[in-house]
Short mmCIF file of C-alpha atoms and ligand atoms in Angstrom, two decimals:
data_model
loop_
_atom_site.label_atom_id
_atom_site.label_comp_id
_atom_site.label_asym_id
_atom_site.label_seq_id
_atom_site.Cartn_x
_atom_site.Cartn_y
_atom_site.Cartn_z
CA UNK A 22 33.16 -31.56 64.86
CA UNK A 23 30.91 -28.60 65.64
CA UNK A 24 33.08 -26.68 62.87
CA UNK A 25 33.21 -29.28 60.27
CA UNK A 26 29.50 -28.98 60.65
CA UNK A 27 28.93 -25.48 60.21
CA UNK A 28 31.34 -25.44 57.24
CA UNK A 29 29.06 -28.12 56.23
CA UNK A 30 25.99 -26.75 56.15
CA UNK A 31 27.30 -23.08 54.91
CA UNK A 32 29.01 -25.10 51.42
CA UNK A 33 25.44 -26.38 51.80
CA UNK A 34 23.77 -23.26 51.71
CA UNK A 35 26.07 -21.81 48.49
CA UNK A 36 24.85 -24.65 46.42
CA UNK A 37 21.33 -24.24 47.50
CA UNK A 38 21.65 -20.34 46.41
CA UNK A 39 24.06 -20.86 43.54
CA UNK A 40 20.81 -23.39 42.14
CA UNK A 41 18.28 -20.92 42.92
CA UNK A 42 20.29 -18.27 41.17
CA UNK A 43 21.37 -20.18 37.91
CA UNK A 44 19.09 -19.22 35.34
CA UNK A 45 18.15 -22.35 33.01
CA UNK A 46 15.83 -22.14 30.40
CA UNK A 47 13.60 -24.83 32.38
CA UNK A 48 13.01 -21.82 35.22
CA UNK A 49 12.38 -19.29 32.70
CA UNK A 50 10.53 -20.56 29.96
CA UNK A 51 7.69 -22.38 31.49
CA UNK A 52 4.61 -23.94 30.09
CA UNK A 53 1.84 -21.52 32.19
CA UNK A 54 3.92 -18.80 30.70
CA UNK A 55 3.77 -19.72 26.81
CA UNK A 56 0.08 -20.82 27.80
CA UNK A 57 -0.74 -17.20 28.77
CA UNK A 58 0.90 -15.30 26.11
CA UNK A 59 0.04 -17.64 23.06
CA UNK A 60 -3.60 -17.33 24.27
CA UNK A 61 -3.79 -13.65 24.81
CA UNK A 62 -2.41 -13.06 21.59
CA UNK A 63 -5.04 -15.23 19.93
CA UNK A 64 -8.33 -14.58 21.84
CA UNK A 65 -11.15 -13.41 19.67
CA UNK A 66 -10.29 -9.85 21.45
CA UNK A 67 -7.72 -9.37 19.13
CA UNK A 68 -9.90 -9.99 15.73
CA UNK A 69 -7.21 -11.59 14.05
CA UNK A 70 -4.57 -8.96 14.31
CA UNK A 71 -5.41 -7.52 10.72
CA UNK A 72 -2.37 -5.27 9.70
CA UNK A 73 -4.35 -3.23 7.72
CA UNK A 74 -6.61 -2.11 11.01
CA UNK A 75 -4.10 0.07 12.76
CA UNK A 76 -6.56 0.14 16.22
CA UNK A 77 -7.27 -3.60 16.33
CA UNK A 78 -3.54 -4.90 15.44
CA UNK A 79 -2.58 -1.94 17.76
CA UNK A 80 -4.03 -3.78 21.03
CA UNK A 81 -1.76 -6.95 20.11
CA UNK A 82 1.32 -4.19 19.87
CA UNK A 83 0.33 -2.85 22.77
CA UNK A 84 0.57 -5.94 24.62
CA UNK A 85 4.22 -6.98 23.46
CA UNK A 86 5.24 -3.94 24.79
CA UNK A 87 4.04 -4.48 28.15
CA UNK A 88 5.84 -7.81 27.78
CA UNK A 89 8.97 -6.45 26.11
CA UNK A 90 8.74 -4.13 28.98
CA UNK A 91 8.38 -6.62 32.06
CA UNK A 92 11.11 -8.15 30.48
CA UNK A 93 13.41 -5.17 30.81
CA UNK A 94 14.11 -4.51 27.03
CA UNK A 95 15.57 -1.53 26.08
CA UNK A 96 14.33 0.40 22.87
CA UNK A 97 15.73 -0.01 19.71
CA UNK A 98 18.10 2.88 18.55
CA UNK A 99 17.40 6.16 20.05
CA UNK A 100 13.80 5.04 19.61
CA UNK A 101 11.42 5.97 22.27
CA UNK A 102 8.87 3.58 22.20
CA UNK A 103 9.07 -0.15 21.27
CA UNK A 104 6.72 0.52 18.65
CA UNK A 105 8.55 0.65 15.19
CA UNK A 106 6.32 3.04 13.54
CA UNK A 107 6.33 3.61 9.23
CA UNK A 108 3.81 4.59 7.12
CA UNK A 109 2.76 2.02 3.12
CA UNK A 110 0.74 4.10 1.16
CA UNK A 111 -2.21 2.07 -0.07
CA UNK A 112 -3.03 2.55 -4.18
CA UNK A 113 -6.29 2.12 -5.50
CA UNK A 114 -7.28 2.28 -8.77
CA UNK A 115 -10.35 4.40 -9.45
CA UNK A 116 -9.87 4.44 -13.41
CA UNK A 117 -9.76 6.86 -16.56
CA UNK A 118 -10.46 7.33 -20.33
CA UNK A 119 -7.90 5.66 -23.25
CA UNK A 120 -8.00 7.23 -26.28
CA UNK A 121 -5.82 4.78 -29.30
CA UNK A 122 -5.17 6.28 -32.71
CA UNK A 123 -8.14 8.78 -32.10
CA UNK A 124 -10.54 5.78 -30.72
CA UNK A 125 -11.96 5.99 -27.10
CA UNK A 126 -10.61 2.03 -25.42
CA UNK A 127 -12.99 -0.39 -23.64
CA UNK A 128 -12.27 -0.16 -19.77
CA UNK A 129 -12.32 -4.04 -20.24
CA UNK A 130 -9.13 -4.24 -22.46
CA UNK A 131 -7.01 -2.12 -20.33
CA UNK A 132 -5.22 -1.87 -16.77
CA UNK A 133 -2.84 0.49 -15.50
CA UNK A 134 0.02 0.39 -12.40
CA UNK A 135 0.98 3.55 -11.53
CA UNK A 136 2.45 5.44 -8.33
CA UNK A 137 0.62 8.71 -9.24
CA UNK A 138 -2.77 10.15 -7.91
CA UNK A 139 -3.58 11.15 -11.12
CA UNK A 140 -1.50 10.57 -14.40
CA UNK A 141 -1.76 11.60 -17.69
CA UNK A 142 0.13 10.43 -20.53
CA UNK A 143 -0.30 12.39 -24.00
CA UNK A 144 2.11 10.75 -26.52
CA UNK A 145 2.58 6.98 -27.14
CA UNK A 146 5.39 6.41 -24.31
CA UNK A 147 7.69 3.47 -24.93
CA UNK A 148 6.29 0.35 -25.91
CA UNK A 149 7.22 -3.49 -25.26
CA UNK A 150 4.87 -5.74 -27.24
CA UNK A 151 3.96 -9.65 -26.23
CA UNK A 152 3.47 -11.10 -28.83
CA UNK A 153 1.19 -14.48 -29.76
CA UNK A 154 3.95 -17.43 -28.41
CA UNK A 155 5.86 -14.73 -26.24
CA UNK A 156 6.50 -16.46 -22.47
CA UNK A 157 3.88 -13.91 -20.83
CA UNK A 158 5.29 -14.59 -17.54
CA UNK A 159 8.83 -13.55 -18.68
CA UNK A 160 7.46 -10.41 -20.72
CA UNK A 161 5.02 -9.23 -17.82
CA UNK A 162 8.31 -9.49 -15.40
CA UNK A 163 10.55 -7.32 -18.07
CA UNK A 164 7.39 -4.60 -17.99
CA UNK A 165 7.66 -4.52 -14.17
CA UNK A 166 11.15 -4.27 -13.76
CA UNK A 167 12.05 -1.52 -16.39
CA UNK A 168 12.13 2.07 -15.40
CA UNK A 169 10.40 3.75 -18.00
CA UNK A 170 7.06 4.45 -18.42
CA UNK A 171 5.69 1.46 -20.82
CA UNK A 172 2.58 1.08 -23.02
CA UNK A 173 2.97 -2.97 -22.92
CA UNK A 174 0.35 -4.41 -26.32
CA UNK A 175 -0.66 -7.59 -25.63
CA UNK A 176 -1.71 -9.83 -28.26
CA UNK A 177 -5.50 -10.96 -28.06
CA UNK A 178 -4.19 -14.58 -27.81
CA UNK A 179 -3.29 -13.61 -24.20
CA UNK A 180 -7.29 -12.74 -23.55
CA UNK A 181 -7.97 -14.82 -20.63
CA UNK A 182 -4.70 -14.49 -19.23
CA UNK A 183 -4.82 -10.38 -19.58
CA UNK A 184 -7.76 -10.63 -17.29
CA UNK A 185 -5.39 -11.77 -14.59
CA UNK A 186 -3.45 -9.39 -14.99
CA UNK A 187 -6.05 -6.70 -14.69
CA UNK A 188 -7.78 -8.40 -11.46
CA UNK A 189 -4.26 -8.17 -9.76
CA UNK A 190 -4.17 -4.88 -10.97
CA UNK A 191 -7.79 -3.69 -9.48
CA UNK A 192 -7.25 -5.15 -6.25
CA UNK A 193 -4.44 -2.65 -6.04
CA UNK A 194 -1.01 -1.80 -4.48
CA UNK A 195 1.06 -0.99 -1.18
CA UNK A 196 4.36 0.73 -1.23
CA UNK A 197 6.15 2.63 1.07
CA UNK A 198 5.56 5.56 1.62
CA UNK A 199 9.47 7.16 1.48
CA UNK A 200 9.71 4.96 -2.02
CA UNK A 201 10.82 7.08 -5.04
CA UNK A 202 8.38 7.34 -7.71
CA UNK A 203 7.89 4.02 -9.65
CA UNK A 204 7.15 4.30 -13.76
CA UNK A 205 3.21 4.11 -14.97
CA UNK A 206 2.67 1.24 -17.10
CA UNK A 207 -0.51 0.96 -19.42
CA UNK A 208 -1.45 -2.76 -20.23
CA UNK A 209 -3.60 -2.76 -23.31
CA UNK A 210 -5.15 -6.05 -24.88
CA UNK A 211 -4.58 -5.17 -28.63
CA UNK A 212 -3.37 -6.43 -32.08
CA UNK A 213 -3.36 -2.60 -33.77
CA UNK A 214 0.22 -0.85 -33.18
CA UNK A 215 -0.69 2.21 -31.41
CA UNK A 216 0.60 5.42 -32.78
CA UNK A 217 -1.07 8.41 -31.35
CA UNK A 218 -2.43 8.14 -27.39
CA UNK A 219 -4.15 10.00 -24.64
CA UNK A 220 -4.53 9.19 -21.10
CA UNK A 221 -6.35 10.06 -18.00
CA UNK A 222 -6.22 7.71 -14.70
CA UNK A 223 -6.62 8.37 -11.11
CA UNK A 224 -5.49 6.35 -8.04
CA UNK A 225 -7.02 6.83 -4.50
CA UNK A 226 -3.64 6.76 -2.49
CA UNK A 227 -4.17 6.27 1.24
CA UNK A 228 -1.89 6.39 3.82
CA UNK A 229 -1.87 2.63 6.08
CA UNK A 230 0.08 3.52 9.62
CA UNK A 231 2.06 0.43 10.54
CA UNK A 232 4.35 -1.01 13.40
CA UNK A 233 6.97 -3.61 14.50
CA UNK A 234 7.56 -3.94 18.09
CA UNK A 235 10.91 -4.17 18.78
CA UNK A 236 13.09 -4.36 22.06
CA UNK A 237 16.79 -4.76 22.81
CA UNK A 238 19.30 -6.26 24.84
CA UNK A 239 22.48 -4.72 24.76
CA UNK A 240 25.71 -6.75 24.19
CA UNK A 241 27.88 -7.22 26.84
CA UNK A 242 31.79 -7.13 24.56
CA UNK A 243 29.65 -6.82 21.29
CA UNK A 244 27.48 -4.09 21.43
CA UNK A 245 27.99 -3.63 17.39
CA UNK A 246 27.07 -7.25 16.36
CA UNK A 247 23.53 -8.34 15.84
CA UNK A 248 21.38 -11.76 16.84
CA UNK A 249 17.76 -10.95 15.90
CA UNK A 250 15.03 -13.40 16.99
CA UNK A 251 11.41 -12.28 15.21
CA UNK A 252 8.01 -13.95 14.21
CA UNK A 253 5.04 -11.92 12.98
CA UNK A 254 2.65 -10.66 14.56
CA UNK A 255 -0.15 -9.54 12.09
CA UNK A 256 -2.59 -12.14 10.82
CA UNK A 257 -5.87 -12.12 8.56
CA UNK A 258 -7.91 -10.28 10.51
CA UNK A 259 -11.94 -11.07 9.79
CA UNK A 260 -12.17 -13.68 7.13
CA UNK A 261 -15.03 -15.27 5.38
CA UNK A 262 -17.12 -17.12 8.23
CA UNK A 263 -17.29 -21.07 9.17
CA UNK A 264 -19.62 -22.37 11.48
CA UNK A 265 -20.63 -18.67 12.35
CA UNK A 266 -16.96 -17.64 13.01
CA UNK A 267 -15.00 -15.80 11.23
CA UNK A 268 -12.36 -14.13 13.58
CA UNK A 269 -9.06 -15.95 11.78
CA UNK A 270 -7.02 -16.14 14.96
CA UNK A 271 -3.70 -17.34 13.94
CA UNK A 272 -2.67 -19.04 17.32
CA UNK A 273 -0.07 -20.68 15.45
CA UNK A 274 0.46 -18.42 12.67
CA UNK A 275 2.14 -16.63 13.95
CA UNK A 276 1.39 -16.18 17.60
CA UNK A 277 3.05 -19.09 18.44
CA UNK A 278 6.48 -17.39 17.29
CA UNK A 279 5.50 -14.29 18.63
CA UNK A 280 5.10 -16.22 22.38
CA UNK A 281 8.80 -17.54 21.51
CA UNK A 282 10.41 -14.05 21.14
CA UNK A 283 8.38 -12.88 24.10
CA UNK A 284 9.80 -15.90 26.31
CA UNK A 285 13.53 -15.86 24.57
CA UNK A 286 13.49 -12.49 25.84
CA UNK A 287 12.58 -12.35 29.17
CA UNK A 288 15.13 -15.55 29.49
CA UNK A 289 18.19 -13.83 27.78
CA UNK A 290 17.41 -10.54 30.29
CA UNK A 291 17.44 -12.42 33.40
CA UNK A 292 20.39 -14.66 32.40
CA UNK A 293 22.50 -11.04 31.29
CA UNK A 294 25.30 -12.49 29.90
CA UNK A 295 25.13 -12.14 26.41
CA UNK A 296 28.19 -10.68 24.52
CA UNK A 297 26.42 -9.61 21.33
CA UNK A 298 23.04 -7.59 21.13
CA UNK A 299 20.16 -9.53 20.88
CA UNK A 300 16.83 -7.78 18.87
CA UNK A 301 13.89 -8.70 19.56
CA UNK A 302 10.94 -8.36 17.17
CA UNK A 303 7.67 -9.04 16.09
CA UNK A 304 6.76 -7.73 12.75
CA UNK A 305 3.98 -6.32 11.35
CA UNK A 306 2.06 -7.29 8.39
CA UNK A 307 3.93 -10.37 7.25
CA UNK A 308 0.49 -11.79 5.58
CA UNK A 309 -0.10 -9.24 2.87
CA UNK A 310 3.82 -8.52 1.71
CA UNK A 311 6.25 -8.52 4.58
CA UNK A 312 6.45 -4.87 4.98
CA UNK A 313 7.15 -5.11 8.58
CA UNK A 314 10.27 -7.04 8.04
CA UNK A 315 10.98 -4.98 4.82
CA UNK A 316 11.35 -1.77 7.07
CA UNK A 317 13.40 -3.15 9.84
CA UNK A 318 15.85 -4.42 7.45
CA UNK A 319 16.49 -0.79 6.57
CA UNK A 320 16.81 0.21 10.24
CA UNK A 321 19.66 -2.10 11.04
CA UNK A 322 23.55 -2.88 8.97
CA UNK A 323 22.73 -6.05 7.73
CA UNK A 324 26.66 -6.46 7.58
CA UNK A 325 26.43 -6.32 11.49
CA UNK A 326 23.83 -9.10 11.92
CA UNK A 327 24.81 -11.85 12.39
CA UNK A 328 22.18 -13.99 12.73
CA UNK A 329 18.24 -14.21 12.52
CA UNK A 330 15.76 -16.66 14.17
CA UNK A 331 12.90 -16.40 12.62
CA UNK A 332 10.30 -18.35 14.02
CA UNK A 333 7.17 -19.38 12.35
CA UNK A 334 4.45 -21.35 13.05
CA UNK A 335 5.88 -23.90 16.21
CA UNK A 336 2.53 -24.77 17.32
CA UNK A 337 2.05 -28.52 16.35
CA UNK A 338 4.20 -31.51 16.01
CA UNK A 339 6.31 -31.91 13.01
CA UNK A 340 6.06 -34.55 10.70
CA UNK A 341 9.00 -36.11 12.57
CA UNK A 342 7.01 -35.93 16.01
CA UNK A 343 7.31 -34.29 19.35
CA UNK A 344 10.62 -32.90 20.45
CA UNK A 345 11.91 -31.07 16.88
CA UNK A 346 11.48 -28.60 14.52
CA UNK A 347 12.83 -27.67 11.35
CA UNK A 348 15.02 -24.94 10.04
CA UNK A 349 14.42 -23.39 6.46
CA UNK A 350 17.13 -22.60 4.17
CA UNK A 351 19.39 -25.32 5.96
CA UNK A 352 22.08 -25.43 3.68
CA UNK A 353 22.34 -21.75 2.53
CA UNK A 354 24.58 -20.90 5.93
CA UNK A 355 25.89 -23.16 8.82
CA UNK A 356 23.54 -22.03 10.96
CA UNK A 357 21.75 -24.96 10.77
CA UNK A 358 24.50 -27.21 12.08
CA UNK A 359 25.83 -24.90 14.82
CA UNK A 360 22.35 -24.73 16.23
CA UNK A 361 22.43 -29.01 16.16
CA UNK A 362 25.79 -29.05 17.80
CA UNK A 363 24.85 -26.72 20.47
CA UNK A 364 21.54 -29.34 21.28
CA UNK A 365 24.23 -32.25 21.35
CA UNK A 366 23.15 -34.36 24.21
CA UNK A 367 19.69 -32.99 24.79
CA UNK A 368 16.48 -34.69 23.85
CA UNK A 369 15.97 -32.00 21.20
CA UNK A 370 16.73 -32.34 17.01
CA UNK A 371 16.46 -29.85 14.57
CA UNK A 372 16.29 -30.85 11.10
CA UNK A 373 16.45 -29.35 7.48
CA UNK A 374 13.32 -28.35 6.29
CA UNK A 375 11.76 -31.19 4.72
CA UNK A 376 9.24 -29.28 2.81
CA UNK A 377 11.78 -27.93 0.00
CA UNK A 378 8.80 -27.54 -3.06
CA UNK A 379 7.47 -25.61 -0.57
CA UNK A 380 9.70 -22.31 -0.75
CA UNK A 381 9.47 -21.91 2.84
CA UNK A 382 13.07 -19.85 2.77
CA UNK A 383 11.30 -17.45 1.01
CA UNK A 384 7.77 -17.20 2.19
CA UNK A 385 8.69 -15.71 5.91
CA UNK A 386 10.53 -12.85 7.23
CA UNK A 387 13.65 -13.84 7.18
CA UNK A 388 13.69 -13.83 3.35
CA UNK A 389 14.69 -9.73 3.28
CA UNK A 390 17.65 -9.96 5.51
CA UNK A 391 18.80 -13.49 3.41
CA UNK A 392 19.10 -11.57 0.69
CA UNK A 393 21.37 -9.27 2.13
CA UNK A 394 24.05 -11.46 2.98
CA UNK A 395 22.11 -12.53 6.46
CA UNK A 396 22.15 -16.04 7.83
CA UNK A 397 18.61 -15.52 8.36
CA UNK A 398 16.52 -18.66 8.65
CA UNK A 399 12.96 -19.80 9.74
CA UNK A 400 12.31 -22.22 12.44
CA UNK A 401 9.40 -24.33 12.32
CA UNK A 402 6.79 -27.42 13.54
CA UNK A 403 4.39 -27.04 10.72
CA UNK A 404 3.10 -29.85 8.23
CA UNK A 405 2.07 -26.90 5.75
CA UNK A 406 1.17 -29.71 3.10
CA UNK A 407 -1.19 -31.24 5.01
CA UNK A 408 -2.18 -28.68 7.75
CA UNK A 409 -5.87 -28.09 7.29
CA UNK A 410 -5.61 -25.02 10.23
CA UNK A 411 -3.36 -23.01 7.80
CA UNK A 412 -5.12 -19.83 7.16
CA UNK A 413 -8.26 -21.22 8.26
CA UNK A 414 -10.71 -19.72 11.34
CA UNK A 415 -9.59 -22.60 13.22
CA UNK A 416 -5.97 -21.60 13.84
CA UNK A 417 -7.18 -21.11 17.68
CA UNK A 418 -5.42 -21.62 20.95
CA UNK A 419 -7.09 -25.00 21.62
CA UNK A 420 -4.97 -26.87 18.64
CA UNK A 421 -1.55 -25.69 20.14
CA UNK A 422 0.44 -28.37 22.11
CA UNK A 423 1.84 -25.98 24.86
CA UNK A 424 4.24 -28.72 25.80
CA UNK A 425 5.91 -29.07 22.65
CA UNK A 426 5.98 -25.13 21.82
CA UNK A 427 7.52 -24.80 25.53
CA UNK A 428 10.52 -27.33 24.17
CA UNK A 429 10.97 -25.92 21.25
CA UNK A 430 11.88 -22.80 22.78
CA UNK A 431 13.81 -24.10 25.26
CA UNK A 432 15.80 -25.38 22.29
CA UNK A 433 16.12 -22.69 20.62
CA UNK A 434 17.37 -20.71 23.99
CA UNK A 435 20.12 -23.52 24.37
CA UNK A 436 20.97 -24.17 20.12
CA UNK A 437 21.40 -20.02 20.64
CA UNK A 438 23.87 -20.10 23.16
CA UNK A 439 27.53 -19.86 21.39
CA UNK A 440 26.22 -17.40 18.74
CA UNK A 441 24.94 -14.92 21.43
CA UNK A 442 28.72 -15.47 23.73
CA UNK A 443 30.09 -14.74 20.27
CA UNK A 444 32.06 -18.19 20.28
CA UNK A 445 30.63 -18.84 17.08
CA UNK A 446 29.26 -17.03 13.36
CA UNK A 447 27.43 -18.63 11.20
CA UNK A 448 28.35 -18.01 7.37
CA UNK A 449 27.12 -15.77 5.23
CA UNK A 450 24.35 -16.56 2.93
CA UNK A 451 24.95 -15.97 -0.84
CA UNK A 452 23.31 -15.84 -4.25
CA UNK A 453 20.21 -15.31 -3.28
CA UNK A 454 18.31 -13.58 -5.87
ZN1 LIG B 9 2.94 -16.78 9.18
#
């Protein structure tokens, strides 16, 4: 009796233990958790996490790295830091002097894109005319994509559209900095053909330091196969002001994805078992270009990832309500439908992105490594057609549901699960241009 007992009470015990112990992403990833990171992420402190101000975004860096670091990340490939450091040159036009067939050009009929701190052209260079009736869009395109040096002659037709061009052109240019030398083209609003030219411009080319956080867990029987999970952590910075505010604080864009890579990685760390490496980032400067993600697809074999969960913007309740989120690019891979059969029995749906006019495939992170061959898709809650927060000063940690946010990552822990063991890999993603 007395031994039946004990043996009683120690099987007992090993449950007890073996429950404390498991590691569920309901003990992990926990409401007062996403609560605290989403809103120290977006506090006012942070001044809207401009990319472009290296010291301000730099705070929100350094606090994913304390995170990342809590977490027990390691760094990403013989890094020593979890900041991802690379330098954009920023181009600035600052102007010159035309000279046409002997005749000094109005600064209002020409424009000029050009990778040089000061160029100077002295012969007509090659020249690609659009013509009155030409399909501008398809001309302007050719211009860009060539790899001569152009003189491009617009007709005068094209006078209101030509100023387009030229304001895109003033408001300058980022490229990176290790980028080879791109050709100058001159845009000229004219109907004369051009034989003899002269030109002088100058660019003010300053250097923009910029950063991805990244941390790693190493694969257990997969060390050489990828699962990324990212969001972005730049936003707007200072915008124009509403109601005397004008810090734009992007709680949900993209802080709230952000808070999910955070949280998916301190659960993966404590639950150690996955096979493949998981990456962990937050990118940089996502709002003006996608830089951040634009570097880090260099820094990694896109032929070893396989997969990317990029998450954007899971702050609100989808159009289909609480308890679901949606999943861009949906039938580009079967990512998608391994993520729904791993949430199989759980209150949890994801769905195809039901916002297709949108372009949302394109218009995130994962875009860069899709086009490599990646399945690299965006998760999100958002009702960007209707969402009156969306790039607004209002985007603030009040209009989150922390509830909802807390599920979704839970289901994205859980719809994870058989690519991470390595039991499953999603196809490849082709054709995309
Ligand atoms: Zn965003």
């Amino acid at each position: 009796m007395k031994k039946i007992n004990i043996i009683a009470i120690a099987a007992g015990l090993i449950i007890l233990q073996s429950c404390a112990t498991q590691k569920t992403p309901q003990s992990i990833i926990t409401q007062e958790e996403v609560s605290r990171v989403i809103k120290t992420l977006s506090a006012d402190d942070m001044l809207g996490r401009s990319a472009l101000k290296p010291n301000e975004i730099g705070k929100a860096a350094d606090f994913i790295s304390s995170e990342f670091k809590k977490a027990g990340l390691k760094y990403f490939d013989g890094a020593t830091t979890y900041r991802q450091n690379f330098t954009m040159s920023n181009i600035k036009p600052e102007g010159g002097k035309l000279t046409i067939n002997g005749k000094e050009v109005s600064t209002e009929i020409f424009g000029v894109s050009s990778s040089k701190e000061s160029l100077t052209m002295t012969n007509v260079p090659q020249i690609l005319k659009i013509e009155k009736g030409d399909n501008f869009n398809a001309k302007y395109r050719q211009a860009l994509n060539g790899d001569k040096d152009l003189l491009v002659c617009i007709d005068e037709s094209f006078k209101s559209t030509f100023s387009r061009v030229k304001g895109f052109l003033n408001r300058g240019n980022m490229v990176a900095s290790d980028k080879k030398e791109s050709p100058s083209i001159v845009f000229l609003l004219t109907n004369e053909t051009p034989v003899n030219m002269s030109l002088q411009f100058k660019n003010k080319i300053t250097p923009m330091p910029m950063f991805n956080v990244v941390g790693v867990l190493p694969g257990k029987s997969r060390p050489n196969e990828y699962v990324v999970f990212s969001g972005h952590y730049d936003h707007l910075g200072i915008i124009k002001a509403t109601n005397q505010d004008s810090i734009a604080n992007g709680a949900d864009d993209d802080a709230s994805g952000t808070t999910a890579v955070i949280e998916l990685a301190k659960y993966f760390a404590q639950k150690k078992d996955n096979e493949r490496t998981l990456v962990f980032v937050a990118f940089t400067a996502e709002e003006i270009g996608g830089y951040g993600s634009q570097y880090f697809s260099k820094q990694l074999n896109p032929d070893q990832t396989v997969a990317m969960f990029n998450i954007e913007m899971i702050g609100k309740e989808s159009k289909f309500g609480i308890n679901n989120a949606f999943i861009t690019g949906y039938d580009r891979s079967d990512f998608g439908k391994i993520l729904q059969k791993n949430l199989e029995g759980t209150a949890f749906k994801f769905y195809p992105d039901p916002y297709p006019q949108q372009n949302l495939f394109f218009r995130s992170d994962n875009a860069t490594l899709a086009r490599l061959g990646v399945p690299a898709h965006t998760i999100s809650s958002d009702q960007i057609d209707t969402d009156k927060l969306y790039h607004s000063v209002d985007d603030e940690f009040e209009s989150m549901n922390i509830s909802n946010i807390t599920e979704i990552i839970k289901a994205i822990a859980i719809s994870s699960t058989s690519i991470i063991n390595g039991k499953d890999t999603p196809s490849r993603v082709s054709g995309v241009e």
